[in-house]
């Protein structure tokens, strides 16, 4: 037998560049490939770094809300409400149950909307474009519900510190009921296209797996961690906004591969539908049927009739938006279960108009570190699927 | 699952590390402990290994800059014990410039990018970090953006009319 | 009778229409724009909604999105362009073949948007020439379609010699491109 060592392998360098149809968002991976197999990869991020944390130090609390919109822009309401809850924790505000249930409805709609994007795009990346077109139609319905509540589609800037700017109108309830009646059928249709599809299963099972201990060491949270087998959900561990009153299941996977991540998100959408229905039922049983905000005049913008017709309303509005009201000193950390996991806000206030330091705990940034390890040894197309199943949103990655 | 309470955790830390624990407080019900910089890695390692504590999840770590404070640069670590469902905040400060902190990468792989981000924003050095370089900003950026003296806006713009912006 | 597009003026006869060359070329180009969606952030999600069934971008002839610059006519820059991304955007623009048009979608691409910071490019027209700006944060799909229709107007009425004219060459030179 010839005992010569094999010739030195020459690896191909492939730039999965910042602009690429399959990278959803702009981040770069320089891959070293041995034919079709990836030997190593070098990620570069920061192509959309917009300096949120520095911006937040310059803006009073209400002006920070539009920035939080643009973190995970597929589910903006969750970010907005997480931020408002952080400030409410700082000022010690207590919200009426009705407001908390209304918030739950909006947050679960946002979660459905985020998972629609992720799952539809996993379909597109494996070649199945039909599911995308069907599911995006449902997102339009969610956008219409947002528009009834706050006026905007995508970057919602929804709510106030203490609740909502206005009560849900009859049209909003009507659209919500219609959505709850029609969405399950479309979701089932989408499932029929992909869940037991031979090709989809072959593409996704075993692709980009991660073990539970590795995922915990990388501080994974959200559906990616749950797909690996750990049932950590902020809504259950550290309940906020009355989530402890709701009865829902946390879907958990086994091997942390792409198929598990896809299935966990599918099941979470079903659970979200159930939570919204429970919330509507609970709202019907409350004694209080009218309040939509807490009583925090120093932080809650006055209603527009007062702003336009009374002097006090106008002055309060101006003071609050420009941050001229008294803010307590302190530091607070609040986290919510975003579409991608634990979205945390660490707010340090020194009593001034603007936060002294606001650090965002962004789940995408933290779990994307593991990507290089997850795709080592897999083929290029599988690496693409792994990336889309991790649901990396560039806004949250770079902030 | 062991029911931990803040007093117990603080007591055990004080018992083990004595004068390395500088300050204990509970703002808004969240146990916050300020520790000495040279002991922070040992403390976190002990919290990781100790059987009934098990702080095995690093939620976040970020930097702080207090130009007017007695100790100017700080690191804040948020830890979470998933088995006991207990959260802890550790803070540590220094006055050196550039500030040097021990890297947590041997304990938590997640600390890799978190510390790179802190380096990018503040210029903190982390001893033992495998690859400390800028992550979000451009490589040729001079200065440390999140320090208080760094301006927010681009200083090289010529098209903004200062009179219109009230400057 | 469905009118797909307005026919240019010309001399009509049984089975033929005689018109000017640039009108025919303009008609063909305007109704078959292949966009390069340079989607970076939130405006990109609104673009995905525009591509969806409700707003249907495909009926403007843009059924086929091209991610390769050589095969694209219209560069749609959607989302914030950070200074780190600037050279990449410029390279993509330079690689596009003539004739090419640029649509800047959203406040961030047009002028930096709400991000007046050290790391964000305050408008892509600092590095590449832009034809149509669509304001909004993010613009509604109807606004994006309106922007595309304005591009179609520009395309239809463009002179065939524009890309060789002195004015165009001066514009490219002002950006430092050939």
mmCIF file of N, CA, C and O in Angstrom, chain C residues 3 5 8 18 25 29 45 61 68 78 83 89 92 115 120 135 137 140 142 145 149 152 158 171 178:
data_model
loop_
_atom_site.group_PDB
_atom_site.id
_atom_site.type_symbol
_atom_site.label_atom_id
_atom_site.label_comp_id
_atom_site.label_asym_id
_atom_site.label_seq_id
_atom_site.Cartn_x
_atom_site.Cartn_y
_atom_site.Cartn_z
ATOM 1 N N UNK C 3 -57.059 46.644 -20.846
ATOM 2 C CA UNK C 3 -55.891 47.372 -21.350
ATOM 3 C C UNK C 3 -54.706 47.065 -20.454
ATOM 4 O O UNK C 3 -54.699 47.409 -19.281
ATOM 5 N N UNK C 5 -51.462 47.918 -21.165
ATOM 6 C CA UNK C 5 -50.587 49.080 -21.122
ATOM 7 C C UNK C 5 -51.024 50.018 -22.228
ATOM 8 O O UNK C 5 -51.544 49.583 -23.242
ATOM 9 N N UNK C 8 -48.242 53.299 -27.446
ATOM 10 C CA UNK C 8 -47.703 54.609 -27.862
ATOM 11 C C UNK C 8 -48.383 55.080 -29.162
ATOM 12 O O UNK C 8 -48.982 54.279 -29.888
ATOM 13 N N UNK C 18 -46.928 51.057 -36.296
ATOM 14 C CA UNK C 18 -45.616 51.639 -36.575
ATOM 15 C C UNK C 18 -45.426 52.815 -35.641
ATOM 16 O O UNK C 18 -46.230 53.729 -35.610
ATOM 17 N N UNK C 25 -39.131 50.735 -27.373
ATOM 18 C CA UNK C 25 -38.171 50.241 -26.388
ATOM 19 C C UNK C 25 -38.590 50.667 -24.983
ATOM 20 O O UNK C 25 -38.533 49.896 -24.030
ATOM 21 N N UNK C 29 -39.245 48.170 -21.908
ATOM 22 C CA UNK C 29 -38.443 48.246 -20.685
ATOM 23 C C UNK C 29 -39.299 48.534 -19.461
ATOM 24 O O UNK C 29 -39.098 47.959 -18.402
ATOM 25 N N UNK C 45 -39.367 43.951 4.800
ATOM 26 C CA UNK C 45 -40.548 43.162 5.138
ATOM 27 C C UNK C 45 -41.765 43.745 4.433
ATOM 28 O O UNK C 45 -42.644 43.015 3.964
ATOM 29 N N UNK C 61 -44.680 43.501 -14.096
ATOM 30 C CA UNK C 61 -43.654 42.895 -14.919
ATOM 31 C C UNK C 61 -42.461 42.437 -14.109
ATOM 32 O O UNK C 61 -41.470 41.973 -14.652
ATOM 33 N N UNK C 68 -28.851 38.807 -8.985
ATOM 34 C CA UNK C 68 -27.564 39.025 -9.619
ATOM 35 C C UNK C 68 -27.588 40.394 -10.263
ATOM 36 O O UNK C 68 -28.484 40.705 -11.039
ATOM 37 N N UNK C 78 -33.841 49.049 0.071
ATOM 38 C CA UNK C 78 -34.908 49.128 1.054
ATOM 39 C C UNK C 78 -34.333 48.911 2.435
ATOM 40 O O UNK C 78 -33.923 47.825 2.766
ATOM 41 N N UNK C 83 -22.669 52.649 7.307
ATOM 42 C CA UNK C 83 -21.435 52.981 6.590
ATOM 43 C C UNK C 83 -20.658 51.733 6.236
ATOM 44 O O UNK C 83 -19.955 51.679 5.239
ATOM 45 N N UNK C 89 -22.901 48.244 -1.279
ATOM 46 C CA UNK C 89 -23.969 48.785 -2.122
ATOM 47 C C UNK C 89 -23.385 49.383 -3.386
ATOM 48 O O UNK C 89 -23.882 49.174 -4.490
ATOM 49 N N UNK C 92 -22.339 46.693 -5.782
ATOM 50 C CA UNK C 92 -23.482 46.096 -6.467
ATOM 51 C C UNK C 92 -23.980 47.030 -7.555
ATOM 52 O O UNK C 92 -24.282 46.604 -8.677
ATOM 53 N N UNK C 115 -32.222 57.565 12.132
ATOM 54 C CA UNK C 115 -30.939 57.182 12.694
ATOM 55 C C UNK C 115 -29.861 58.187 12.309
ATOM 56 O O UNK C 115 -29.077 57.965 11.392
ATOM 57 N N UNK C 120 -24.514 55.301 10.535
ATOM 58 C CA UNK C 120 -25.489 55.151 9.451
ATOM 59 C C UNK C 120 -25.189 56.158 8.355
ATOM 60 O O UNK C 120 -24.935 57.331 8.632
ATOM 61 N N UNK C 135 -40.559 58.048 0.373
ATOM 62 C CA UNK C 135 -40.451 58.292 1.816
ATOM 63 C C UNK C 135 -41.399 57.390 2.584
ATOM 64 O O UNK C 135 -42.299 56.797 2.013
ATOM 65 N N UNK C 137 -41.802 55.228 6.731
ATOM 66 C CA UNK C 137 -41.009 54.476 7.683
ATOM 67 C C UNK C 137 -41.850 53.404 8.344
ATOM 68 O O UNK C 137 -42.294 53.589 9.471
ATOM 69 N N UNK C 140 -45.999 52.305 2.996
ATOM 70 C CA UNK C 140 -47.008 51.290 2.739
ATOM 71 C C UNK C 140 -46.725 50.639 1.380
ATOM 72 O O UNK C 140 -46.138 51.280 0.512
ATOM 73 N N UNK C 142 -48.601 50.376 -1.040
ATOM 74 C CA UNK C 142 -49.112 51.229 -2.115
ATOM 75 C C UNK C 142 -48.098 52.299 -2.480
ATOM 76 O O UNK C 142 -47.953 52.668 -3.648
ATOM 77 N N UNK C 145 -45.405 50.771 -4.573
ATOM 78 C CA UNK C 145 -45.884 50.587 -5.945
ATOM 79 C C UNK C 145 -45.931 51.919 -6.677
ATOM 80 O O UNK C 145 -45.622 51.994 -7.874
ATOM 81 N N UNK C 149 -44.136 52.884 -10.108
ATOM 82 C CA UNK C 149 -44.825 53.457 -11.268
ATOM 83 C C UNK C 149 -44.127 54.723 -11.750
ATOM 84 O O UNK C 149 -44.057 54.977 -12.955
ATOM 85 N N UNK C 152 -41.374 53.615 -13.729
ATOM 86 C CA UNK C 152 -41.851 53.184 -15.050
ATOM 87 C C UNK C 152 -42.027 54.381 -15.972
ATOM 88 O O UNK C 152 -41.699 54.318 -17.167
ATOM 89 N N UNK C 158 -37.483 57.775 -21.325
ATOM 90 C CA UNK C 158 -36.057 58.050 -21.390
ATOM 91 C C UNK C 158 -35.564 57.976 -22.822
ATOM 92 O O UNK C 158 -35.958 57.097 -23.582
ATOM 93 N N UNK C 171 -22.747 63.154 -14.350
ATOM 94 C CA UNK C 171 -23.362 62.631 -13.129
ATOM 95 C C UNK C 171 -22.540 61.480 -12.573
ATOM 96 O O UNK C 171 -22.231 61.427 -11.384
ATOM 97 N N UNK C 178 -17.165 55.433 -13.572
ATOM 98 C CA UNK C 178 -17.045 55.650 -15.031
ATOM 99 C C UNK C 178 -18.405 55.540 -15.673
ATOM 100 O O UNK C 178 -19.029 54.502 -15.645
#
